[in-house]
Coordinates of C-alpha atoms in Angstrom, one line a residue:
X1 CA -130.6 116.2 16.1
X2 CA -131.5 116.5 19.7
X3 CA -130.2 120.1 19.7
X4 CA -132.6 121.2 17.0
X5 CA -136.1 120.0 17.9
X6 CA -137.2 119.2 21.4
X7 CA -138.8 115.9 20.4
X8 CA -136.0 114.6 18.2
X9 CA -136.6 113.0 14.8
X10 CA -138.3 110.0 13.2
X11 CA -136.1 109.1 10.2
X12 CA -132.4 109.3 9.5
X13 CA -131.0 112.3 7.6
X14 CA -128.2 112.2 5.1
X15 CA -125.0 112.5 7.1
X16 CA -124.0 115.9 5.7
X17 CA -127.5 117.3 6.4
X18 CA -127.4 116.1 10.0
X19 CA -124.1 117.8 10.5
X20 CA -125.4 121.0 8.9
X21 CA -128.5 121.1 11.2
X22 CA -126.4 120.4 14.2
X23 CA -124.2 123.4 13.4
X24 CA -127.3 125.6 13.0
X25 CA -128.8 124.4 16.4
X26 CA -125.4 124.9 18.1
X27 CA -125.2 128.4 16.8
X28 CA -128.7 129.2 18.2
X29 CA -127.9 127.7 21.6
X30 CA -124.6 129.6 21.7
X31 CA -126.4 132.9 21.1
X32 CA -128.8 132.0 23.9
X33 CA -126.0 131.1 26.3
X34 CA -124.3 134.5 25.7
X35 CA -127.6 136.1 27.0
X36 CA -127.6 133.8 30.0
X37 CA -130.1 131.3 28.9
X38 CA -129.5 127.5 28.8
X39 CA -131.7 125.3 26.6
X40 CA -131.6 121.9 25.2
X41 CA -133.0 122.7 21.7
X42 CA -133.0 125.5 19.3
X43 CA -136.8 125.1 19.1
X44 CA -137.2 126.2 22.7
X45 CA -135.1 129.3 22.1
X46 CA -137.3 130.2 19.2
X47 CA -140.4 129.7 21.2
X48 CA -139.4 131.6 24.4
X49 CA -136.8 134.1 23.1
X50 CA -137.6 134.9 19.5
X51 CA -135.3 137.9 19.5
X52 CA -132.3 135.7 20.3
X53 CA -133.2 133.3 17.5
X54 CA -133.7 136.2 15.1
X55 CA -130.3 137.7 16.1
X56 CA -128.6 134.4 15.2
X57 CA -130.4 134.0 11.8
X58 CA -129.5 137.6 11.0
X59 CA -125.8 137.0 11.7
X60 CA -123.4 136.1 8.9
X61 CA -123.1 132.6 10.2
X62 CA -126.9 132.2 10.6
X63 CA -127.7 133.5 7.1
X64 CA -125.1 131.2 5.6
X65 CA -126.3 128.1 7.4
X66 CA -130.0 128.8 6.5
X67 CA -129.0 129.3 2.9
X68 CA -127.4 125.9 2.9
X69 CA -130.4 124.3 4.7
X70 CA -132.8 125.6 2.0
X71 CA -130.3 124.9 -0.9
X72 CA -131.8 123.0 -3.8
X73 CA -135.3 123.4 -2.4
X74 CA -134.6 120.7 0.2
X75 CA -137.6 119.8 2.4
X76 CA -136.0 117.7 5.1
X77 CA -135.8 120.6 7.6
X78 CA -139.5 121.5 6.9
X79 CA -140.6 117.9 7.2
X80 CA -138.9 117.3 10.6
X81 CA -140.3 120.6 11.8
X82 CA -144.0 120.0 11.0
X83 CA -143.7 116.5 12.3
X84 CA -142.4 117.6 15.6
X85 CA -145.0 117.8 18.4
X86 CA -144.6 121.5 18.9
X87 CA -147.2 124.2 19.7
X88 CA -146.1 126.3 16.7
X89 CA -148.2 127.1 13.7
X90 CA -146.6 125.8 10.5
X91 CA -146.3 129.4 9.3
X92 CA -143.9 130.1 12.1
X93 CA -141.2 132.6 11.0
X94 CA -138.2 130.4 11.8
X95 CA -139.1 128.1 8.8
X96 CA -140.0 130.9 6.4
X97 CA -137.0 133.1 7.4
X98 CA -134.6 133.1 4.5
X99 CA -136.6 130.4 2.8
X100 CA -137.0 130.6 -1.0
X101 CA -140.7 129.6 -0.7
X102 CA -143.9 130.1 1.2
X103 CA -146.2 127.3 2.3
X104 CA -148.8 128.4 -0.1
X105 CA -146.3 128.2 -2.9
X106 CA -145.4 124.7 -1.8
X107 CA -149.0 123.6 -1.8
X108 CA -149.5 125.0 -5.3
X109 CA -146.4 123.1 -6.5
X110 CA -147.8 119.8 -5.1
X111 CA -151.1 120.4 -6.9
X112 CA -149.3 121.1 -10.2
X113 CA -146.3 118.7 -10.0
X114 CA -147.6 116.0 -7.7
X115 CA -146.3 113.9 -4.9
X116 CA -143.2 112.8 -6.9
X117 CA -141.9 116.4 -6.7
X118 CA -141.9 116.2 -2.9
X119 CA -140.2 112.8 -3.0
X120 CA -137.2 114.1 -4.9
X121 CA -136.8 117.1 -2.6
X122 CA -137.1 115.1 0.7
X123 CA -133.4 114.6 1.2
X124 CA -133.9 111.9 3.8
X125 CA -131.5 109.0 3.8
X126 CA -133.6 106.2 2.3
X127 CA -136.8 105.5 0.3
X128 CA -138.8 104.7 3.4
X129 CA -137.8 108.0 4.9
X130 CA -138.7 109.9 1.8
X131 CA -142.2 108.3 1.7
X132 CA -142.7 109.1 5.3
X133 CA -141.7 112.7 4.7
X134 CA -144.0 113.1 1.7
X135 CA -146.9 111.7 3.7
X136 CA -146.1 114.1 6.5
X137 CA -145.9 117.2 4.3
X138 CA -149.0 116.2 2.3
X139 CA -151.2 115.9 5.4
X140 CA -149.8 119.0 7.1
X141 CA -150.4 121.2 4.1
X142 CA -153.8 119.8 3.4
X143 CA -154.7 120.3 7.1
X144 CA -153.6 123.9 6.8
X145 CA -155.1 124.8 3.4
X146 CA -157.8 122.1 3.4
X147 CA -160.7 124.5 3.3
X148 CA -159.4 126.5 0.3
X149 CA -158.4 123.9 -2.4
X150 CA -156.2 126.6 -4.0
X151 CA -156.2 126.8 -7.8
X152 CA -158.2 123.7 -8.2
X153 CA -161.8 124.6 -7.4
X154 CA -163.2 123.7 -10.8
X155 CA -161.7 120.3 -10.6
X156 CA -160.3 119.3 -7.2
X157 CA -158.9 115.9 -8.2
X158 CA -155.3 117.2 -8.3
X159 CA -155.6 118.6 -4.8
X160 CA -157.2 115.5 -3.4
X161 CA -155.0 113.0 -5.2
X162 CA -151.9 114.7 -3.7
X163 CA -153.2 114.0 -0.1
X164 CA -152.0 110.7 1.5
X165 CA -154.5 109.5 4.0
X166 CA -157.0 106.6 4.5
X167 CA -160.3 108.5 4.4
X168 CA -161.1 111.5 2.2
X169 CA -164.7 112.2 3.4
X170 CA -163.8 115.5 5.0
X171 CA -161.8 116.8 2.0
X172 CA -164.4 115.6 -0.5
X173 CA -167.1 117.5 1.4
X174 CA -165.0 120.6 1.4
X175 CA -164.4 120.4 -2.3
X176 CA -168.1 119.9 -3.1
X177 CA -169.1 122.7 -0.7
X178 CA -166.5 125.1 -2.2
X179 CA -167.9 124.6 -5.7
X180 CA -171.5 125.0 -4.5
X181 CA -170.6 128.3 -2.7
X182 CA -169.2 129.7 -5.9
X183 CA -171.7 128.4 -8.4
X184 CA -174.8 128.0 -6.4
X185 CA -176.9 124.9 -6.7
X186 CA -176.4 124.4 -10.4
X187 CA -173.5 121.9 -10.1
X188 CA -174.7 119.2 -12.4
X189 CA -171.6 119.4 -14.6
X190 CA -169.3 119.3 -11.5
X191 CA -168.1 116.1 -9.9
X192 CA -170.2 114.5 -7.2
X193 CA -168.6 113.1 -4.0
X194 CA -169.1 109.6 -5.3
X195 CA -167.5 110.4 -8.6
X196 CA -164.5 112.1 -7.0
X197 CA -164.1 109.1 -4.7
X198 CA -164.3 106.7 -7.6
X199 CA -161.7 108.6 -9.6
X200 CA -159.3 108.9 -6.6
X201 CA -159.4 105.2 -6.1
X202 CA -159.5 104.3 -9.8
X203 CA -159.1 100.5 -10.3
X204 CA -158.3 100.0 -6.6
X205 CA -157.8 96.5 -5.2
X206 CA -161.4 96.1 -4.1
X207 CA -164.1 95.2 -6.6
X208 CA -166.5 98.1 -7.3
X209 CA -170.1 97.7 -6.3
X210 CA -172.5 98.6 -9.2
X211 CA -173.1 102.0 -7.7
X212 CA -169.4 102.7 -7.5
X213 CA -168.9 101.5 -11.1
X214 CA -171.5 103.9 -12.3
X215 CA -169.8 106.8 -10.4
X216 CA -166.5 105.8 -12.0
X217 CA -168.1 105.8 -15.5
X218 CA -169.9 109.2 -15.1
X219 CA -166.9 110.8 -13.3
X220 CA -164.5 109.7 -16.1
X221 CA -166.9 111.0 -18.8
X222 CA -167.1 114.4 -17.1
X223 CA -163.4 114.4 -16.6
X224 CA -162.5 113.6 -20.3
X225 CA -165.1 116.1 -21.6
X226 CA -163.5 118.9 -19.6
X227 CA -166.9 120.2 -18.6
X228 CA -166.7 122.8 -15.9
X229 CA -163.1 123.7 -16.9
X230 CA -163.6 125.5 -20.1
X231 CA -165.9 128.5 -20.8
X232 CA -167.5 126.9 -23.8
X233 CA -169.9 123.9 -23.6
X234 CA -168.3 120.9 -25.3
X235 CA -169.7 117.5 -25.8
X236 CA -167.6 114.7 -24.5
X237 CA -166.8 113.4 -27.9
X238 CA -165.9 116.7 -29.6
X239 CA -163.3 118.1 -27.3
X240 CA -160.5 119.6 -29.5
X241 CA -157.5 117.3 -29.8
X242 CA -155.0 119.5 -27.9
X243 CA -157.5 119.9 -25.0
X244 CA -158.3 116.2 -25.0
X245 CA -154.5 115.5 -24.7
X246 CA -154.4 118.0 -21.8
X247 CA -157.2 116.2 -20.0
X248 CA -155.3 112.9 -20.5
X249 CA -152.1 114.4 -19.0
X250 CA -154.1 115.9 -16.1
X251 CA -155.5 112.4 -15.5
X252 CA -152.1 110.9 -15.6
X253 CA -150.9 113.2 -12.8
X254 CA -153.9 112.5 -10.5
X255 CA -154.8 108.9 -11.4
X256 CA -151.4 107.4 -12.2
X257 CA -148.5 109.3 -10.7
X258 CA -150.2 110.5 -7.5
X259 CA -152.2 107.3 -7.2
X260 CA -149.2 105.1 -7.7
X261 CA -147.2 107.1 -5.2
X262 CA -150.0 106.9 -2.6
X263 CA -150.0 103.1 -3.0
X264 CA -146.2 102.9 -2.5
X265 CA -146.5 105.1 0.6
X266 CA -149.3 103.3 2.2
X267 CA -149.3 99.6 1.4
X268 CA -146.6 96.9 0.9
X269 CA -146.5 96.7 -2.9
X270 CA -143.7 95.6 -5.2
X271 CA -142.7 97.5 -8.3
X272 CA -144.2 94.7 -10.5
X273 CA -147.4 94.8 -8.5
X274 CA -147.5 98.6 -8.9
X275 CA -147.1 98.3 -12.6
X276 CA -150.0 95.8 -12.8
X277 CA -152.1 98.1 -10.6
X278 CA -151.7 101.3 -12.8
X279 CA -151.6 99.6 -16.2
X280 CA -155.4 99.5 -16.7
X281 CA -155.6 103.1 -15.5
X282 CA -153.0 104.2 -18.1
X283 CA -154.8 102.2 -20.8
X284 CA -158.1 103.7 -20.0
X285 CA -156.8 107.2 -20.1
X286 CA -154.8 106.8 -23.3
X287 CA -157.8 105.1 -25.0
X288 CA -159.7 108.3 -24.7
X289 CA -157.2 110.0 -27.1
X290 CA -157.7 107.4 -29.9
X291 CA -154.3 107.5 -31.4
X292 CA -152.5 104.7 -33.3
X293 CA -151.6 101.5 -31.4
X294 CA -147.9 102.0 -31.9
X295 CA -148.0 105.5 -30.5
X296 CA -150.1 104.5 -27.6
X297 CA -147.7 101.7 -26.6
X298 CA -144.7 104.0 -26.8
X299 CA -146.4 106.8 -24.8
X300 CA -147.5 104.3 -22.2
X301 CA -143.9 103.2 -21.7
X302 CA -142.8 106.8 -21.1
X303 CA -145.7 107.2 -18.6
X304 CA -144.3 104.2 -16.7
X305 CA -140.8 105.6 -16.8
X306 CA -142.1 108.8 -15.3
X307 CA -144.0 107.0 -12.5
X308 CA -141.1 104.8 -11.6
X309 CA -138.5 107.6 -11.5
X310 CA -139.2 107.9 -7.8
X311 CA -138.6 104.1 -7.4
X312 CA -135.7 103.6 -9.8
X313 CA -135.3 99.9 -9.4
X314 CA -138.6 99.6 -11.2
X315 CA -137.1 101.4 -14.2
X316 CA -135.3 98.2 -15.2
X317 CA -138.7 96.7 -16.2
X318 CA -138.8 99.1 -19.1
X319 CA -135.2 99.3 -20.0
X320 CA -135.2 103.0 -19.3
X321 CA -132.2 105.1 -20.4
X322 CA -131.0 108.3 -18.6
X323 CA -131.9 110.4 -21.7
X324 CA -135.6 109.4 -21.3
X325 CA -135.6 110.7 -17.7
X326 CA -134.7 114.2 -18.9
X327 CA -136.8 114.5 -22.0
X328 CA -134.5 113.3 -24.7
X329 CA -136.7 111.3 -27.0
X330 CA -135.1 108.0 -28.2
X331 CA -138.1 106.0 -29.4
X332 CA -138.4 106.4 -33.2
X333 CA -142.2 106.4 -32.9
X334 CA -142.3 109.2 -30.4
X335 CA -139.8 111.1 -32.5
X336 CA -141.9 111.1 -35.7
X337 CA -145.5 110.5 -34.8
X338 CA -147.7 113.6 -35.3
X339 CA -149.6 113.0 -32.0
X340 CA -146.4 113.5 -30.0
X341 CA -146.9 117.3 -30.3
X342 CA -149.9 116.9 -27.9
X343 CA -148.0 115.1 -25.1
X344 CA -144.9 117.3 -24.7
X345 CA -145.4 117.4 -20.9
X346 CA -145.3 113.6 -20.6
X347 CA -142.4 113.3 -23.0
X348 CA -140.3 115.9 -21.1
X349 CA -139.9 113.2 -18.5
X350 CA -139.5 113.5 -14.7
X351 CA -137.0 116.3 -14.8
X352 CA -139.7 118.6 -16.1
X353 CA -142.8 116.9 -14.8
X354 CA -141.7 116.7 -11.1
X355 CA -139.5 119.8 -10.7
X356 CA -140.2 122.4 -8.2
X357 CA -141.7 125.7 -9.4
X358 CA -142.8 128.5 -7.2
X359 CA -141.3 126.9 -4.1
X360 CA -137.7 126.9 -5.2
X361 CA -135.3 129.5 -6.6
X362 CA -134.6 129.4 -10.3
X363 CA -131.3 127.6 -9.9
X364 CA -132.8 124.8 -7.9
X365 CA -136.1 124.0 -9.6
X366 CA -134.8 120.7 -10.9
X367 CA -131.6 120.1 -9.0
X368 CA -133.2 117.6 -6.5
X369 CA -134.4 115.4 -9.4
X370 CA -131.0 115.6 -11.0
X371 CA -129.3 114.5 -7.8
X372 CA -131.7 111.7 -7.0
X373 CA -131.7 110.1 -10.5
X374 CA -127.9 110.5 -10.9
X375 CA -127.3 108.8 -7.5
X376 CA -129.7 105.9 -8.7
X377 CA -127.5 105.3 -11.7
X378 CA -129.3 107.5 -14.3
X379 CA -127.0 110.5 -14.8
X380 CA -128.7 113.7 -15.9
X381 CA -126.2 116.0 -17.6
X382 CA -126.0 119.2 -19.6
X383 CA -124.1 117.2 -22.3
X384 CA -126.9 114.7 -22.7
X385 CA -129.6 117.5 -22.8
X386 CA -127.5 119.5 -25.3
X387 CA -127.3 116.5 -27.6
X388 CA -131.1 116.4 -27.4
X389 CA -131.3 120.1 -28.2
X390 CA -133.4 120.8 -25.1
X391 CA -132.2 124.4 -24.8
X392 CA -135.7 125.8 -24.7
X393 CA -136.7 123.8 -21.6
X394 CA -136.9 125.7 -18.3
X395 CA -135.1 123.0 -16.4
X396 CA -132.1 123.3 -18.7
X397 CA -131.0 126.3 -16.6
X398 CA -131.0 124.1 -13.6
X399 CA -128.7 121.7 -15.4
X400 CA -126.3 124.5 -16.2
X401 CA -126.1 125.6 -12.6
X402 CA -125.8 122.0 -11.4
X403 CA -122.8 121.3 -13.5
X404 CA -121.1 124.7 -13.8
X405 CA -122.4 125.1 -17.3
X406 CA -119.7 123.1 -19.1
X407 CA -120.7 121.3 -22.3
X408 CA -118.8 120.7 -25.5
X409 CA -122.0 120.3 -27.4
X410 CA -123.5 123.5 -26.0
X411 CA -120.2 125.3 -26.8
X412 CA -120.4 124.2 -30.4
X413 CA -124.1 125.2 -30.7
X414 CA -123.5 128.7 -29.2
X415 CA -120.5 129.3 -31.3
X416 CA -122.5 129.2 -34.5
X417 CA -123.6 132.4 -36.1
X418 CA -127.4 132.9 -35.6
X419 CA -129.7 135.8 -35.0
X420 CA -130.5 136.9 -31.5
X421 CA -134.0 135.6 -31.7
X422 CA -132.7 132.1 -32.4
X423 CA -130.5 132.1 -29.3
X424 CA -131.9 130.2 -26.3
X425 CA -132.6 133.1 -24.0
X426 CA -132.9 131.5 -20.6
X427 CA -129.7 129.5 -21.3
X428 CA -127.9 132.7 -22.2
X429 CA -129.1 134.4 -19.0
X430 CA -127.9 131.4 -17.0
X431 CA -124.5 131.4 -18.6
X432 CA -123.9 135.2 -18.0
X433 CA -121.4 134.5 -15.2
X434 CA -117.7 134.9 -15.4
X435 CA -117.1 131.4 -13.9
X436 CA -119.2 129.9 -16.7
X437 CA -118.0 132.0 -19.5
X438 CA -114.4 131.1 -18.9
X439 CA -115.1 127.5 -20.0
X440 CA -116.4 128.5 -23.4
X441 CA -114.5 129.2 -26.6
X442 CA -114.1 132.8 -27.7
X443 CA -116.8 132.6 -30.4
X444 CA -119.3 131.0 -28.0
X445 CA -118.4 133.4 -25.2
X446 CA -118.8 136.4 -27.5
X447 CA -122.3 135.2 -28.7
X448 CA -123.3 134.7 -25.1
X449 CA -122.2 138.2 -24.2
X450 CA -123.8 139.8 -27.2
X451 CA -127.2 138.2 -26.5
X452 CA -126.9 138.4 -22.8
X453 CA -126.2 142.1 -22.8
X454 CA -129.2 142.7 -25.1
X455 CA -131.3 140.8 -22.6
X456 CA -129.9 142.4 -19.4
X457 CA -129.3 146.0 -20.5
X458 CA -132.6 147.3 -19.2
X459 CA -132.1 145.6 -15.8
X460 CA -128.5 146.7 -15.6
X461 CA -129.5 150.3 -16.2
X462 CA -132.1 150.1 -13.5
X463 CA -129.8 148.3 -11.0
X464 CA -132.2 145.4 -10.9
X465 CA -129.6 142.6 -11.2
X466 CA -126.5 141.5 -9.3
X467 CA -123.2 142.7 -10.7
X468 CA -121.6 140.5 -13.4
X469 CA -117.9 141.2 -12.3
X470 CA -116.5 140.5 -15.8
X471 CA -113.4 142.6 -15.5
X472 CA -111.3 139.5 -14.7
X473 CA -112.7 137.7 -17.8
X474 CA -111.7 140.5 -20.1
X475 CA -108.3 140.7 -18.5
X476 CA -107.7 137.0 -19.3
X477 CA -109.2 137.2 -22.8
X478 CA -108.6 140.7 -24.2
X479 CA -109.6 139.6 -27.7
X480 CA -113.2 139.8 -26.6
X481 CA -113.0 143.5 -25.7
X482 CA -113.2 145.1 -29.2
X483 CA -116.1 143.0 -30.5
X484 CA -118.0 143.6 -27.3
X485 CA -117.5 147.3 -27.6
X486 CA -118.6 147.2 -31.2
X487 CA -121.7 145.4 -30.3
X488 CA -122.5 147.9 -27.5
X489 CA -122.1 150.8 -30.0
X490 CA -124.2 149.2 -32.8
X491 CA -127.0 148.3 -30.4
X492 CA -127.1 151.6 -28.5
X493 CA -126.0 150.0 -25.2
X494 CA -123.1 152.4 -24.4
X495 CA -124.5 153.6 -21.1
X496 CA -122.4 154.4 -18.0
X497 CA -124.0 151.5 -16.0
X498 CA -123.4 148.9 -18.7
X499 CA -119.9 150.1 -19.2
X500 CA -119.2 149.9 -15.5
X501 CA -121.0 146.5 -15.3
X502 CA -118.4 145.1 -17.7
X503 CA -115.5 146.4 -15.7
X504 CA -114.5 148.8 -18.5
X505 CA -112.7 152.1 -17.8
X506 CA -110.6 154.7 -19.7
X507 CA -108.7 152.1 -21.7
X508 CA -111.9 150.8 -23.3
X509 CA -113.1 154.4 -23.6
X510 CA -110.0 155.2 -25.7
X511 CA -110.7 152.1 -27.9
X512 CA -114.1 153.5 -28.6
X513 CA -112.8 156.8 -29.9
X514 CA -115.5 159.0 -31.4
X515 CA -118.0 156.2 -31.0
X516 CA -118.2 157.0 -27.3
X517 CA -121.2 159.2 -26.3
X518 CA -120.3 162.4 -24.4
X519 CA -122.3 161.2 -21.4
X520 CA -120.2 158.0 -21.2
X521 CA -116.9 159.9 -21.5
X522 CA -117.9 162.4 -18.8
X523 CA -119.0 159.5 -16.4
X524 CA -115.8 157.4 -16.9
X525 CA -113.3 160.3 -16.8
X526 CA -115.2 162.0 -14.0
X527 CA -115.3 158.9 -11.9
X528 CA -111.6 158.2 -12.3
X529 CA -110.8 161.8 -11.3
X530 CA -113.1 161.6 -8.3
X531 CA -115.4 164.3 -9.7

């Protein structure tokens, strides 16, 4: 790594990542050498001869290497960079170049998905390295965005709980001042500094003084009432049930998942000790919802599974199954209890809770969670998710891309006759690739094509999507051609661009006969004649 950053690195990278970074650095240094400059690190080239660095990253080799560096939303490169004692601003172009995310997007993802989402994406070689990386990114992003508290002004607990440091006085003051600037002096329904501090350190190891205990009580009461977050004034004990559950889930993110991770990252604590530490927090939050005892116990177990997904040895304490880490509900109480409808976010498990969002491309939003849990002995698969009928989940697309889309259960489901509005749309969009379609039966492939073409037609006609390149698929499976043509005709999709997108030509035009619009015939025949 000595060729990448001037000051080296702190934690060990995975071997394949280290080799990738070395190739990137060597390429930058080689470009500099061609211009007569000798440097020891790529960082120095970027600092002193930006045009040389830019020339490399715009080359075919540079683009390919950067694409691999950012693949899956990996954050190891970013972490090593912001940790390096360099004079550069963290907005520097060499990080954002070809990156699928901006730093503001990353900060927003941390606020919404917590510290666990960083842990899964860290890509460093061991758990200690990941915790160091999460701490590094957390502090750097808060230092950079600390005076804005983006998207969390009404209730800054999420932003503050995702910051790992020993003292929060500066950030607490900024949060309180930000609210005061917006709403004037009438901030009685907002959180005081003492209340925020009490909530951030909920049930910490030290005993609360009476004043702190009072701040905890008043802060929790404000939090559970949702005051300051909703336009209407609501008494603490009359918050509608769905909003009350939402408050509980927000509390779980800040006071359980983020709090638990901060403890793991900052103090020596065993998995059992962490369980004991957060248990009263979970109990206190779930008590606010006032459900039945059996549902509360079952939901609490899922919360623990979510928390310990980042520390998978701890999952053994709860007998966690791989299905429960990706949202397949196994517990009979959670399957049938009416209150389960209010806690879908919690029951979706770590795959949904801690995925990336704005700071990763669509195909990679959950891939790092999949890789991490699978490596820990908890395989996350399309087949398993298909059995759980999780087709409507956004992260299902990530599973499709992660495994090349193959699933016997999904094939059987998609082969059934159903109306277009009953087909899982984002799954269909993900499967609209020749390499995926080849693994499906003719009936399933035809249903995918029918629904997919309905969804994609407008974008195809406006040249807003990459080409499908389906000519080879139809050459291998000619039995699909006539039913696809019939679908295009019945749904008024016989446009030149859709026809071309499918790789069709005069042979398919002849099959259409008098169903072919004149404009399509003129385009196809004119194109083949070079007119």
